[in-house]
Structure formats: C-alpha cells, structure tokens
Amino acid sequence: MRVMYVAAEAVPYAKTGGLGDVAGSLPRALAEEGLEIILVMPRYYVVDRARYGLKALPLVLSVPMGSLGVLSCGVYEGTLPKSEVKVYFIEHEHFYGRESLYLNEWGQGYLDNDVRYVFLSRAALELCKAIGFVPDVVHANDWHTGAIPLFLNTHYYHDPHFQNTASVFTIHNMQYQGNFYPGLIEILGVGWHHFHMHDLMHEEQVNLLKAGLVHAHALNTVSRGYAREIMLPHYGYGLDGVLRERFRDFFGILNGIDHEEWNPERDPYLPATFSAQDLSGKAVCKRFLQKKMNLPQRDVPLIGVIARLVDQKGVDVIAEALFRLLDFDIQMVLLGTGESWAETFFTQVSLSRPHRFQARIGYSEELAHQIEAGCDFFLMPSRFEPCGLNQLYSLRYGTLPIVRGTGGLKDTVENCQEEKGTGTGFVFYDLTADALINTVAWALRIYREKPELYQAMQKRAMQQDYSWRRSAKKYIKLYRYALRKKGVKLSRQGRK
Ligand code: ADP
Ligand code: GLC
C-alpha cells in the first residue's frame, strides 16, 4: 500500500506539540509494517537543510491557488532518520521562511495561515504527480491539511492519477479549526456551492477542519475516549454534529510513543539511566534535576509539569491551586510556553517561592526528558486531551501521572486502587482546584505512607506498552476501510 502522509510539523525537523511527535514517528512505524509511505511538510526556517542532508529536487511545482493564480514552489527531499521514509519539504520563502511555525511575535496566528496551509495541501497533491507517486491513501492531519480531502473530491476527482486514491483525516485537536473568512472559497477554487452548512461553512466562515471531516473517506482521532467526547457538544467546539453524522466512518486510534527516543534505559539527556528492574538511576536523575532547577536537594516529592500554557492543559486550574499545593512539603518544576498571563504568573511564583517552585519559560527537549525522568509525579489536569503524550512518557519513566480523567488521559492512566494494590497513576474528574489538590494529597499520602504500593505502581507504569506497533496496525485497517469506502477493490489478502 502506498501512502502520502501530510502534516504541518514533524520531528525531528519542526515541532510545537504532539502533532510533530506523531507525524515523525507513525510514518516510520507504518514503513516497518511494509507500507510505502512518504511524508510531506513545509520547509520552515527551523528545518536545517545541512543538518538533515536535504537535497533540492530538480523541479518547480506549479500550484493552482484559485483566485491567486498559479504559484510556484521548490521541493527538498530527505529521509526520516532511522527509516527509509522519504520526506518532501515544500519550499516557499514567502509562506514558510519564518522562524515560528504558526504564530507571529505577539503570539497570534499569522494572518495568512489560511493561504499558507491551503498551499501546503494543494502542493502535496501536485507533488505526487510531479514525482510519479500514485498513493492508495492520502493521510491528512488537523485543519492545516483539511483541504486535501476536499481537493481530492473536487479538482482531482476526475484526475487519473488519483482514481484509486482514498483519503483519511486525523483529528489531533478539535479546538483548532482553521476558521477563515468566506472569500477563502475563491482561493480554494471549489465554487460557492460548497459554502453551505453541510459542507465548508461553519458560523458563516470557511472551516478547514470541517472540510476534512466532511470530505475524507475515513476519519479518526487519537484516542477512543476523545472520539466519544467530541461527538458531544461540550467537547465538539461546534462540530460535534458533523461527527455524529459521520459516526460510522469515525474511529479512535490511540497514539504510540517513540520507544527509542523516550527510553529511560538509553536516554542521552540523563545523568544516569534506569529500568523497571533497577530504579536506582532515577534517584540520581532527581538530584540532578533539583540542582539544575535551583531547588534544595532534599528527599521530598517532586512534581513535574510540561505543557503548552493554554486553556486546554488546565493551567488556569494549576494556577488557582498553586499556593495551596505549595503549602504541602513538595517541590514542583514547570516547563512551558504559551499565554502571557501564565508565563508571567509562573515566573513570579518561582521568584516568591524559590525553594518549592521553579518554572522555565521556554522550549527545551533536554529539560523535558530530565523532568520526565527526575520527578516522582507528573501533573496534567487537562480540560480536554485528544491523546496526550507527556503522560505516556511519564509512565515509561516511572513518574506517576496525576491527571484529569478526560480523552486520552482517561484511556491510558489506570487509577490507583489502594485495596487491590493496582494502578499506574491518579485520576480526578472535576476540573476544579479542590479536586486537583485532593488528588495530589492522595498521591503524596501513597508516596509517604505506602512506599511499596508507590513502587509497585511505578513498575506497572513502566511495563505498559504504548509503542507505535499496535497503533500502526490499526491505521492500516483504517486505510483499508477508506479504500473500501471509496469503492476500490482490495486484493484477496486484503492488501493492495
Ligand atoms: P499537545 O500536542 O497538546 O501539546 P502532547 O502531550 O500530545 O500535547 O504533546 C506535547 C509534546 O510537546 C510532548 O512531546 C512534550 O514533551 C512537548 N513539549 C510541550 N511543551 C514543551 C516545552 N516547553 N519544551 C519541550 N517540550 C515540550
Ligand atoms: C494534539 C493533542 C494531544 C495529542 C497530539 C498528538 O496536539 O492536543 O492530546 O497527543 O495532538 O496527536
């Protein structure tokens, strides 16, 4: 089976969150299952051509952009590390020659994000034709590439190149929808008859997420829990009805994690390594982290937070609870960037309670690994969470997650049951400071008064298998489903 996977970011080249992790590791896992897969993304400035040995292809793509006319771009080619997956980077200085992926210096989305990502969507399809890649499936991700299923159903519907091509669309986040002014219809070039409530229109605007939801042959999101939630108004951000209409074609497939990249037994960022059998190195990591963060090197429970500081992650609830939490004998470290009120607030608390709380405002892969390894607990009180990767990294590093039971968090963290001696973390449901504080207090009690249970939970957490293999197999099933839906005949073995 041949697949083109298109995303706005992918590790190791460019990442702002979990989408980057997934786009950089799922294609590799699919290739290991025998698929021929290519990855397509923009060539932002942060994508270092020399470092990754990218080569410019000897071609210029002509990309029809409706009322903007036909625009041209270049293409770089590389290979995804530790794999044979070819990666194609769409090179357009005006659209992608920027340091930050999505946001301007004031933290607002670039005003031309609509055109930038419609361009990516169309360029990816033109690329297939230019390099002679005939995909069985085009797999688009999030609103940035929502126009791809639409284009396959319109401009390319009669194109022989895509006659047997089905589309799959993955929702990584229902909150970010790519909602733009109606005139975008002219740039999409699909005609105004697509501007109605059963198609691209949402709240009188053109909604690119909805384009993907309406037009793809198969849909999924990144956990079963979140799949159920976003069919309800509370979590659906206005598009729950669209998903309810398509519920037969809509699935939940849990993300995996890159077991090589996040491996406590072989993590180059750590001062000592450790495993479920021998946790002694974790204590070294904890002391190292305390020192690095200017916290006293005491034997005290250490709680970590790594997050984009936005409402999704419940950082407002952490902020509300923080002073009461710091009345416990604990230490906390926080790493993140995001809304300016949160950056300021957490920096101030670091100054006023430096022996208990330290925040680092910024982005650091290295510190993220050290926090996952060095902490005793990881706090993630998300308002909603499609999958969440940090709690999966925490499990793997024996750092017990304390999470709100929503979406992927609920699906992956097994709540502590004291009487049975089971669980891999601590789960609460009400999104309130009180619920958060009570649950932290419970976790602290287990840590202090029932160390055997705490250690048993650590071992159980570290033994969970969230590698990509299982999920990759489910994506292959989803691809077959999409092909059947399109009406493409599969060969006897069910494989194309
Ligand atoms: P989301 O995609 O909603 O941000 P996830 O938990 O799926 O949430 O993924 C977040 C990813 O981004 C993780 O790999 C996490 O380690 C990383 N991350 C987020 N903020 C930072 C930061 N400030 N520094 C380093 N890594 C970060
Ligand atoms: C989104 C979600 C996160 C998920 C990630 C990868 O950013 O917020 O929960 O893990 O995508 O699918």
Coordinates of C-alpha atoms and ligand atoms in Angstrom, one line a residue:
M1 CA 0.0 0.0 0.0
R2 CA 1.3 3.5 -0.9
V3 CA 0.5 6.3 1.5
M4 CA 1.2 10.0 1.4
Y5 CA 1.2 11.4 5.0
V6 CA 0.9 15.2 5.2
A7 CA 1.3 17.3 8.3
A8 CA 2.2 20.8 9.3
E9 CA 5.1 19.7 11.6
A10 CA 7.1 16.5 12.2
V11 CA 10.1 15.6 14.5
P12 CA 13.0 15.9 14.2
Y13 CA 12.5 18.8 11.7
A14 CA 10.0 21.0 13.4
K15 CA 7.7 20.6 16.4
T16 CA 5.5 22.7 18.6
G17 CA 3.5 19.8 20.2
G18 CA 2.3 16.3 19.9
L19 CA 1.3 16.5 16.2
G20 CA 5.0 16.8 15.5
D21 CA 5.8 13.7 17.6
V22 CA 3.1 11.7 15.8
A23 CA 4.0 12.8 12.3
G24 CA 7.6 12.0 12.9
S25 CA 7.0 8.5 14.2
L26 CA 3.9 7.0 12.8
P27 CA 5.2 7.0 9.2
R28 CA 8.3 5.1 10.4
A29 CA 6.1 2.5 12.2
L30 CA 3.9 2.1 9.1
A31 CA 7.0 1.6 6.9
E32 CA 8.1 -1.1 9.3
E33 CA 4.8 -2.8 8.7
G34 CA 5.7 -2.9 5.0
L35 CA 3.9 0.2 3.6
E36 CA 5.5 2.5 1.1
I37 CA 5.0 5.9 2.7
I38 CA 6.1 9.4 2.1
L39 CA 5.9 12.4 4.4
V40 CA 5.2 15.9 3.2
M41 CA 5.6 19.1 5.2
P42 CA 6.7 22.7 4.8
R43 CA 10.3 23.7 4.8
Y44 CA 10.3 26.3 7.6
Y45 CA 13.5 28.1 8.5
V46 CA 13.9 25.8 11.5
V47 CA 14.3 22.9 9.2
D48 CA 18.0 22.8 8.8
R49 CA 18.9 21.6 5.3
A50 CA 22.6 20.9 6.0
R51 CA 22.0 19.0 9.3
Y52 CA 19.5 16.7 7.7
G53 CA 21.3 16.4 4.3
L54 CA 18.3 17.7 2.4
K55 CA 18.6 17.8 -1.4
A56 CA 16.7 20.2 -3.7
L57 CA 14.8 18.3 -6.3
P58 CA 15.3 19.5 -9.9
L59 CA 11.8 20.6 -10.3
V60 CA 9.4 23.5 -9.8
L61 CA 5.9 22.7 -8.7
S62 CA 3.1 24.8 -10.2
V63 CA 0.4 25.0 -7.6
P64 CA -3.1 26.4 -8.7
M65 CA -4.4 28.6 -5.9
G66 CA -7.8 29.7 -7.3
S67 CA -8.1 33.5 -7.5
L68 CA -4.4 33.9 -6.5
G69 CA -3.4 32.3 -9.7
V70 CA -0.8 29.6 -10.1
L71 CA 2.1 29.9 -7.6
S72 CA 5.4 28.1 -7.9
C73 CA 7.5 26.4 -5.2
G74 CA 10.6 24.2 -4.8
V75 CA 10.9 20.9 -3.1
Y76 CA 13.6 19.4 -0.9
E77 CA 14.0 15.7 -0.3
G78 CA 15.3 13.9 2.7
T79 CA 15.0 10.7 4.6
L80 CA 13.3 10.4 8.0
P81 CA 16.1 9.3 10.5
K82 CA 16.2 5.6 11.4
S83 CA 13.9 4.7 8.5
E84 CA 13.6 4.6 4.7
V85 CA 10.7 7.1 4.7
K86 CA 11.2 9.8 2.1
V87 CA 10.3 13.3 3.3
Y88 CA 9.4 16.1 1.0
F89 CA 9.6 19.7 2.1
I90 CA 7.6 22.3 0.3
E91 CA 9.9 25.3 -0.1
H92 CA 8.2 28.7 -0.4
E93 CA 10.1 31.6 1.1
H94 CA 7.2 33.9 1.4
F95 CA 4.9 31.3 3.2
Y96 CA 7.3 29.2 5.2
G97 CA 10.5 31.3 5.5
R98 CA 9.7 32.2 9.1
E99 CA 11.3 31.2 12.4
S100 CA 8.0 30.4 14.2
L101 CA 5.7 27.9 12.6
Y102 CA 2.2 29.4 13.2
L103 CA 2.4 32.5 15.4
N104 CA 3.7 36.0 15.0
E105 CA 5.9 37.8 17.6
W106 CA 2.7 38.8 19.5
G107 CA 1.6 35.2 19.8
Q108 CA -1.2 35.5 17.3
G109 CA -1.7 33.2 14.3
Y110 CA -0.2 34.7 11.1
L111 CA -2.8 36.5 9.2
D112 CA -2.1 34.4 6.1
N113 CA -2.2 31.0 7.8
D114 CA -5.2 30.1 5.6
V115 CA -3.2 30.6 2.4
R116 CA -0.1 29.0 3.8
Y117 CA -1.8 25.7 4.6
V118 CA -4.2 25.6 1.6
F119 CA -1.0 26.0 -0.4
L120 CA 0.6 23.0 1.5
S121 CA -2.5 20.9 0.8
R122 CA -2.5 21.6 -2.9
A123 CA 1.3 21.4 -3.3
A124 CA 1.3 17.9 -1.7
L125 CA -1.1 16.7 -4.3
E126 CA 0.8 18.3 -7.1
L127 CA 4.0 16.8 -5.8
C128 CA 2.5 13.3 -6.1
K129 CA 2.0 13.9 -9.8
A130 CA 5.4 15.6 -10.3
I131 CA 7.4 12.7 -8.8
G132 CA 5.1 10.0 -10.1
F133 CA 3.9 8.8 -6.7
V134 CA 0.4 7.2 -7.0
P135 CA -0.9 7.0 -3.5
D136 CA -3.6 4.5 -2.4
V137 CA -4.2 6.7 0.6
V138 CA -3.6 10.3 1.3
H139 CA -3.5 10.8 5.1
A140 CA -4.1 14.4 6.2
N141 CA -3.8 15.7 9.8
D142 CA -5.6 18.6 11.5
W143 CA -7.1 21.7 10.0
H144 CA -3.8 22.6 8.2
T145 CA -4.4 19.8 5.7
G146 CA -8.2 19.6 5.8
A147 CA -8.4 20.9 2.3
I148 CA -6.7 17.8 0.9
P149 CA -9.8 15.5 1.1
L150 CA -11.8 18.4 -0.3
F151 CA -9.4 18.8 -3.3
L152 CA -9.5 15.1 -4.0
N153 CA -13.3 15.3 -4.2
T154 CA -13.3 18.3 -6.4
H155 CA -10.3 19.4 -8.5
Y156 CA -8.8 15.9 -8.7
Y157 CA -12.0 13.9 -8.8
H158 CA -11.5 13.0 -12.4
D159 CA -7.7 13.1 -12.4
P160 CA -6.5 9.6 -13.5
H161 CA -3.6 9.9 -11.1
F162 CA -5.9 9.8 -8.1
Q163 CA -8.6 7.5 -9.5
N164 CA -7.9 4.8 -6.8
T165 CA -6.9 7.2 -4.0
A166 CA -8.8 7.3 -0.8
S167 CA -8.4 10.0 1.9
V168 CA -8.0 9.6 5.7
F169 CA -8.3 12.6 8.0
T170 CA -7.0 12.6 11.6
I171 CA -8.2 15.0 14.3
H172 CA -5.4 15.8 16.7
N173 CA -7.3 18.7 18.3
M174 CA -10.9 19.7 17.7
Q175 CA -10.3 23.2 19.2
Y176 CA -8.1 24.4 16.4
Q177 CA -10.3 24.5 13.4
G178 CA -8.9 26.9 10.8
N179 CA -11.9 29.1 10.6
F180 CA -11.5 31.8 8.0
Y181 CA -13.4 34.4 6.0
P182 CA -15.8 33.2 3.3
G183 CA -13.6 34.6 0.5
L184 CA -11.3 31.7 1.0
I185 CA -13.7 29.7 -1.2
E186 CA -12.2 31.7 -4.1
I187 CA -8.6 30.7 -3.2
L188 CA -9.7 27.0 -2.7
G189 CA -11.2 27.5 -6.2
V190 CA -14.0 25.0 -5.5
G191 CA -17.0 27.2 -6.1
W192 CA -19.5 28.9 -3.9
H193 CA -21.9 25.9 -3.9
H194 CA -19.5 24.4 -1.3
F195 CA -20.3 27.3 1.1
H196 CA -23.2 25.8 3.0
M197 CA -23.9 24.2 6.3
H198 CA -23.4 20.6 5.1
D199 CA -20.1 21.5 3.6
L200 CA -17.4 24.0 4.4
M201 CA -19.4 26.6 6.1
H202 CA -19.4 26.9 9.9
E203 CA -20.6 30.0 11.7
E204 CA -20.7 31.9 8.4
Q205 CA -17.0 31.2 7.8
V206 CA -15.0 28.7 5.8
N207 CA -13.8 26.0 8.2
L208 CA -10.9 23.9 7.0
L209 CA -11.2 21.3 9.8
K210 CA -14.8 20.8 8.6
A211 CA -13.5 20.4 5.1
G212 CA -11.6 17.3 6.3
L213 CA -14.4 16.0 8.3
V214 CA -17.0 16.2 5.5
H215 CA -14.8 15.1 2.6
A216 CA -12.5 12.3 3.9
H217 CA -13.4 8.7 3.3
A218 CA -12.4 7.8 6.8
L219 CA -11.9 9.8 10.0
N220 CA -10.2 9.2 13.3
T221 CA -8.9 10.9 16.3
V222 CA -6.1 9.9 18.7
S223 CA -7.9 8.0 21.4
R224 CA -11.3 6.3 21.8
G225 CA -12.2 8.4 24.8
Y226 CA -11.8 11.6 22.9
A227 CA -13.6 10.1 19.9
R228 CA -16.7 9.7 22.2
E229 CA -16.3 13.1 23.7
I230 CA -16.1 15.2 20.6
M231 CA -19.4 13.8 19.3
L232 CA -20.9 15.7 22.2
P233 CA -21.5 19.5 22.3
H234 CA -19.3 20.1 25.3
Y235 CA -16.1 18.9 23.6
G236 CA -17.1 19.3 20.0
Y237 CA -16.5 23.0 19.6
G238 CA -19.5 23.3 17.3
L239 CA -18.6 20.4 15.0
D240 CA -19.9 17.6 17.1
G241 CA -23.0 17.3 14.9
V242 CA -20.8 16.8 11.8
L243 CA -19.1 13.9 13.6
R244 CA -22.3 12.4 14.7
E245 CA -23.4 12.4 11.1
R246 CA -20.3 10.5 10.2
F247 CA -20.0 8.3 13.2
R248 CA -19.8 5.1 11.1
D249 CA -16.6 6.3 9.4
F250 CA -15.1 7.7 12.6
F251 CA -12.7 5.8 14.8
G252 CA -10.4 6.3 17.8
I253 CA -6.8 5.1 17.5
L254 CA -4.5 5.8 20.4
N255 CA -1.2 7.4 19.7
G256 CA 2.0 5.5 20.4
I257 CA 5.3 6.9 21.6
D258 CA 8.8 6.6 20.1
H259 CA 10.3 3.9 22.4
E260 CA 13.8 4.8 21.2
E261 CA 13.6 8.5 21.8
W262 CA 11.9 8.1 25.2
N263 CA 13.7 5.2 26.8
P264 CA 15.0 5.6 30.4
E265 CA 17.5 2.7 29.7
R266 CA 19.2 4.7 27.0
D267 CA 18.4 8.4 27.2
P268 CA 21.4 10.5 26.4
Y269 CA 19.9 13.6 28.2
L270 CA 20.1 11.9 31.6
P271 CA 22.9 11.8 34.1
A272 CA 22.0 8.1 34.9
T273 CA 19.8 5.6 33.2
F274 CA 17.3 3.2 34.9
S275 CA 14.8 0.5 34.2
A276 CA 11.8 -1.2 35.9
Q277 CA 14.2 -3.8 37.4
D278 CA 16.7 -1.2 38.7
L279 CA 15.3 2.2 39.6
S280 CA 18.5 3.5 41.4
G281 CA 19.4 5.7 38.4
K282 CA 16.1 7.6 38.8
A283 CA 17.2 8.9 42.2
V284 CA 20.4 10.3 40.5
C285 CA 18.1 12.0 37.9
K286 CA 16.0 13.5 40.7
R287 CA 19.0 15.1 42.5
F288 CA 20.4 16.3 39.2
L289 CA 17.1 17.9 38.3
Q290 CA 16.8 19.6 41.7
K291 CA 20.3 21.0 41.3
K292 CA 19.6 22.2 37.8
M293 CA 16.4 23.9 38.8
N294 CA 18.0 25.5 41.9
L295 CA 15.8 23.5 44.3
P296 CA 17.2 22.2 47.6
Q297 CA 18.4 18.6 47.1
R298 CA 16.1 17.1 49.7
D299 CA 14.1 13.9 49.9
V300 CA 10.7 15.5 49.1
P301 CA 8.1 14.5 46.5
L302 CA 8.9 16.3 43.2
I303 CA 6.0 17.1 40.8
G304 CA 6.6 18.0 37.1
V305 CA 4.5 19.9 34.6
I306 CA 5.4 20.2 30.9
A307 CA 2.8 21.8 28.7
R308 CA 1.8 24.4 26.2
L309 CA 0.5 27.0 28.7
V310 CA -3.0 27.2 27.2
D311 CA -6.5 26.6 28.5
Q312 CA -6.6 23.0 27.0
K313 CA -4.0 22.0 29.6
G314 CA -5.9 23.3 32.6
V315 CA -3.0 25.7 33.5
D316 CA -5.5 28.1 35.0
V317 CA -6.6 25.4 37.4
I318 CA -2.9 24.7 38.3
A319 CA -2.5 28.5 38.9
E320 CA -5.6 28.6 41.1
A321 CA -4.4 25.6 43.1
L322 CA -0.7 26.5 43.2
F323 CA -0.3 28.4 46.5
R324 CA -2.3 25.7 48.4
L325 CA -0.3 23.0 46.7
L326 CA 2.9 24.7 47.8
D327 CA 1.7 24.5 51.4
F328 CA 2.4 20.8 51.2
D329 CA 6.0 19.7 51.7
I330 CA 6.7 19.3 48.0
Q331 CA 8.7 20.7 45.1
M332 CA 7.4 21.5 41.7
V333 CA 9.0 22.2 38.3
L334 CA 7.2 23.5 35.3
L335 CA 8.4 23.8 31.7
G336 CA 6.3 25.5 29.0
T337 CA 5.5 28.5 26.8
G338 CA 2.1 29.9 26.0
E339 CA -0.3 32.5 27.1
S340 CA 1.5 35.6 28.5
W341 CA -0.6 35.7 31.8
A342 CA 0.6 32.2 32.6
E343 CA 4.2 32.8 31.7
T344 CA 4.2 35.9 34.0
F345 CA 2.4 34.2 36.8
F346 CA 4.6 31.1 37.0
T347 CA 7.7 33.2 36.7
Q348 CA 6.5 35.3 39.6
V349 CA 5.8 32.3 41.8
S350 CA 9.3 31.0 41.1
L351 CA 10.6 34.2 42.5
S352 CA 8.3 34.3 45.5
R353 CA 8.6 30.6 46.5
P354 CA 12.0 29.6 45.0
H355 CA 12.6 26.6 47.3
R356 CA 9.3 25.0 46.4
F357 CA 8.6 26.0 42.8
Q358 CA 10.7 26.6 39.7
A359 CA 9.3 27.4 36.2
R360 CA 11.3 27.6 33.0
I361 CA 9.5 29.5 30.3
G362 CA 10.8 28.2 27.0
Y363 CA 11.1 25.1 24.9
S364 CA 13.7 22.5 25.7
E365 CA 13.8 18.9 24.6
E366 CA 16.6 18.2 27.0
L367 CA 14.9 19.6 30.1
A368 CA 11.6 17.8 29.1
H369 CA 13.5 14.4 29.2
Q370 CA 15.1 15.4 32.6
I371 CA 11.8 16.4 34.1
E372 CA 10.1 13.1 32.9
A373 CA 13.0 11.1 34.5
G374 CA 13.7 13.1 37.6
C375 CA 10.2 13.7 39.0
D376 CA 8.1 11.4 41.2
F377 CA 4.8 12.7 39.8
F378 CA 3.6 14.4 36.6
L379 CA 0.6 16.7 36.8
M380 CA -1.7 17.0 33.8
P381 CA -5.1 18.4 34.7
S382 CA -6.3 18.9 31.0
R383 CA -9.6 20.5 30.2
F384 CA -9.7 18.2 27.2
E385 CA -6.9 15.9 25.9
P386 CA -7.2 14.2 22.5
C387 CA -4.4 11.7 23.5
G388 CA -1.6 13.4 25.4
L389 CA 1.9 12.2 25.1
N390 CA 3.5 13.5 28.2
Q391 CA 1.6 11.1 30.5
L392 CA 2.8 8.3 28.3
Y393 CA 6.4 9.4 28.6
S394 CA 5.8 9.7 32.4
L395 CA 4.5 6.1 32.6
R396 CA 7.6 4.9 30.7
Y397 CA 9.9 6.8 33.1
G398 CA 8.2 5.6 36.3
T399 CA 6.8 9.0 37.1
L400 CA 3.2 8.6 38.2
P401 CA 0.8 10.8 36.3
I402 CA -1.8 12.8 38.2
V403 CA -4.4 13.5 35.5
R404 CA -7.9 14.7 34.9
G405 CA -10.0 11.8 33.5
T406 CA -10.7 13.0 30.0
G407 CA -9.9 11.8 26.5
G408 CA -6.6 10.0 26.1
L409 CA -5.7 10.6 29.7
K410 CA -8.6 8.5 30.9
D411 CA -7.7 5.8 28.4
T412 CA -4.1 5.5 29.3
V413 CA -3.8 6.2 33.1
E414 CA -5.2 3.5 35.3
N415 CA -6.4 4.9 38.6
C416 CA -4.8 3.8 41.8
Q417 CA -6.9 1.2 43.7
E418 CA -5.3 1.0 47.2
E419 CA -7.2 -2.1 48.4
K420 CA -6.2 -4.0 45.2
G421 CA -2.7 -2.5 45.0
T422 CA -3.1 -1.6 41.4
G423 CA -3.0 1.5 39.2
T424 CA -0.5 3.5 37.2
G425 CA -1.5 6.9 38.4
F426 CA -4.1 9.1 40.0
V427 CA -7.2 10.3 38.2
F428 CA -9.7 13.0 39.1
Y429 CA -12.7 14.2 37.2
D430 CA -13.9 17.7 38.3
L431 CA -11.9 20.4 36.7
T432 CA -11.5 22.4 40.0
A433 CA -8.6 23.4 42.2
D434 CA -10.2 21.4 45.1
A435 CA -10.3 18.2 43.1
L436 CA -6.7 18.7 41.9
I437 CA -5.4 19.4 45.4
N438 CA -7.3 16.5 47.0
T439 CA -5.8 14.1 44.4
V440 CA -2.3 15.4 44.8
A441 CA -2.8 15.0 48.6
W442 CA -3.8 11.4 48.0
A443 CA -0.8 10.7 45.8
L444 CA 1.5 12.3 48.4
R445 CA 0.0 10.0 51.1
I446 CA 0.7 6.9 49.0
Y447 CA 4.2 8.1 48.4
R448 CA 4.9 8.7 52.1
E449 CA 2.8 6.0 53.8
K450 CA 2.7 3.2 51.3
P451 CA 6.1 3.2 49.6
E452 CA 5.6 -0.5 48.5
L453 CA 2.4 0.4 46.6
Y454 CA 4.1 3.5 45.1
Q455 CA 6.9 1.3 43.8
A456 CA 4.6 -1.4 42.5
M457 CA 2.7 1.3 40.6
Q458 CA 5.9 2.6 39.2
K459 CA 6.8 -0.8 37.9
R460 CA 3.4 -1.4 36.5
A461 CA 3.5 2.0 34.8
M462 CA 6.9 1.3 33.2
Q463 CA 5.7 -2.0 31.9
Q464 CA 2.8 -0.6 29.9
D465 CA 3.3 -0.9 26.1
Y466 CA 2.4 2.2 24.2
S467 CA 4.8 1.6 21.3
W468 CA 3.6 2.5 17.8
R469 CA 3.4 -1.0 16.5
R470 CA -0.1 -1.7 17.7
S471 CA -1.5 1.6 16.6
A472 CA 0.2 1.3 13.2
K473 CA -1.7 -1.9 12.5
K474 CA -4.9 -0.1 13.3
Y475 CA -4.1 2.7 10.9
I476 CA -3.5 0.0 8.2
K477 CA -7.0 -1.3 8.9
L478 CA -8.3 2.3 8.7
Y479 CA -6.6 2.8 5.3
R480 CA -8.3 -0.4 4.0
Y481 CA -11.6 0.9 5.3
A482 CA -11.1 4.1 3.5
L483 CA -10.3 2.3 0.3
R484 CA -13.4 0.1 0.6
K485 CA -15.4 3.3 1.2
K486 CA -14.0 4.8 -2.0
G487 CA -15.0 1.6 -3.8
V488 CA -11.5 0.4 -4.6
K489 CA -11.3 -3.4 -4.8
L490 CA -8.8 -4.9 -2.4
S491 CA -6.8 -7.9 -3.4
R492 CA -7.6 -11.3 -1.9
Q493 CA -5.3 -11.0 1.1
G494 CA -7.0 -7.7 1.8
R495 CA -3.7 -5.9 0.9
K496 CA -3.3 -3.8 -2.1
Ligands
ADP1 P1 0.0 18.8 22.8 O1 0.3 18.3 21.5 O2 -1.5 19.1 23.0 O3 0.8 20.0 23.2 P2 1.0 16.3 23.9 O4 1.1 15.8 25.3 O5 0.4 15.4 22.9 O6 0.3 17.7 23.9 O7 2.4 16.6 23.3 C1 3.3 17.6 23.7 C2 4.7 17.4 23.2 O8 5.4 18.6 23.2 C3 5.4 16.4 24.1 O9 6.4 15.8 23.3 C4 6.1 17.4 25.1 O10 7.3 16.9 25.6 C5 6.4 18.6 24.1 N1 6.5 19.9 24.8 C6 5.5 20.7 25.1 N2 6.0 21.9 25.6 C7 7.3 21.7 25.6 C8 8.4 22.6 26.1 N3 8.1 23.8 26.6 N4 9.6 22.1 26.0 C9 9.9 20.9 25.5 N5 8.9 20.0 25.0 C10 7.6 20.5 25.1
GLC2 C1 -2.7 17.3 19.9 C2 -3.4 17.0 21.2 C3 -2.7 16.0 22.0 C4 -2.2 14.8 21.1 C5 -1.4 15.3 20.0 C6 -0.9 14.2 19.0 O1 -1.8 18.3 20.0 O2 -3.6 18.2 22.0 O3 -3.5 15.5 23.0 O4 -1.5 13.9 21.9 O5 -2.2 16.2 19.2 O6 -2.0 13.5 18.5

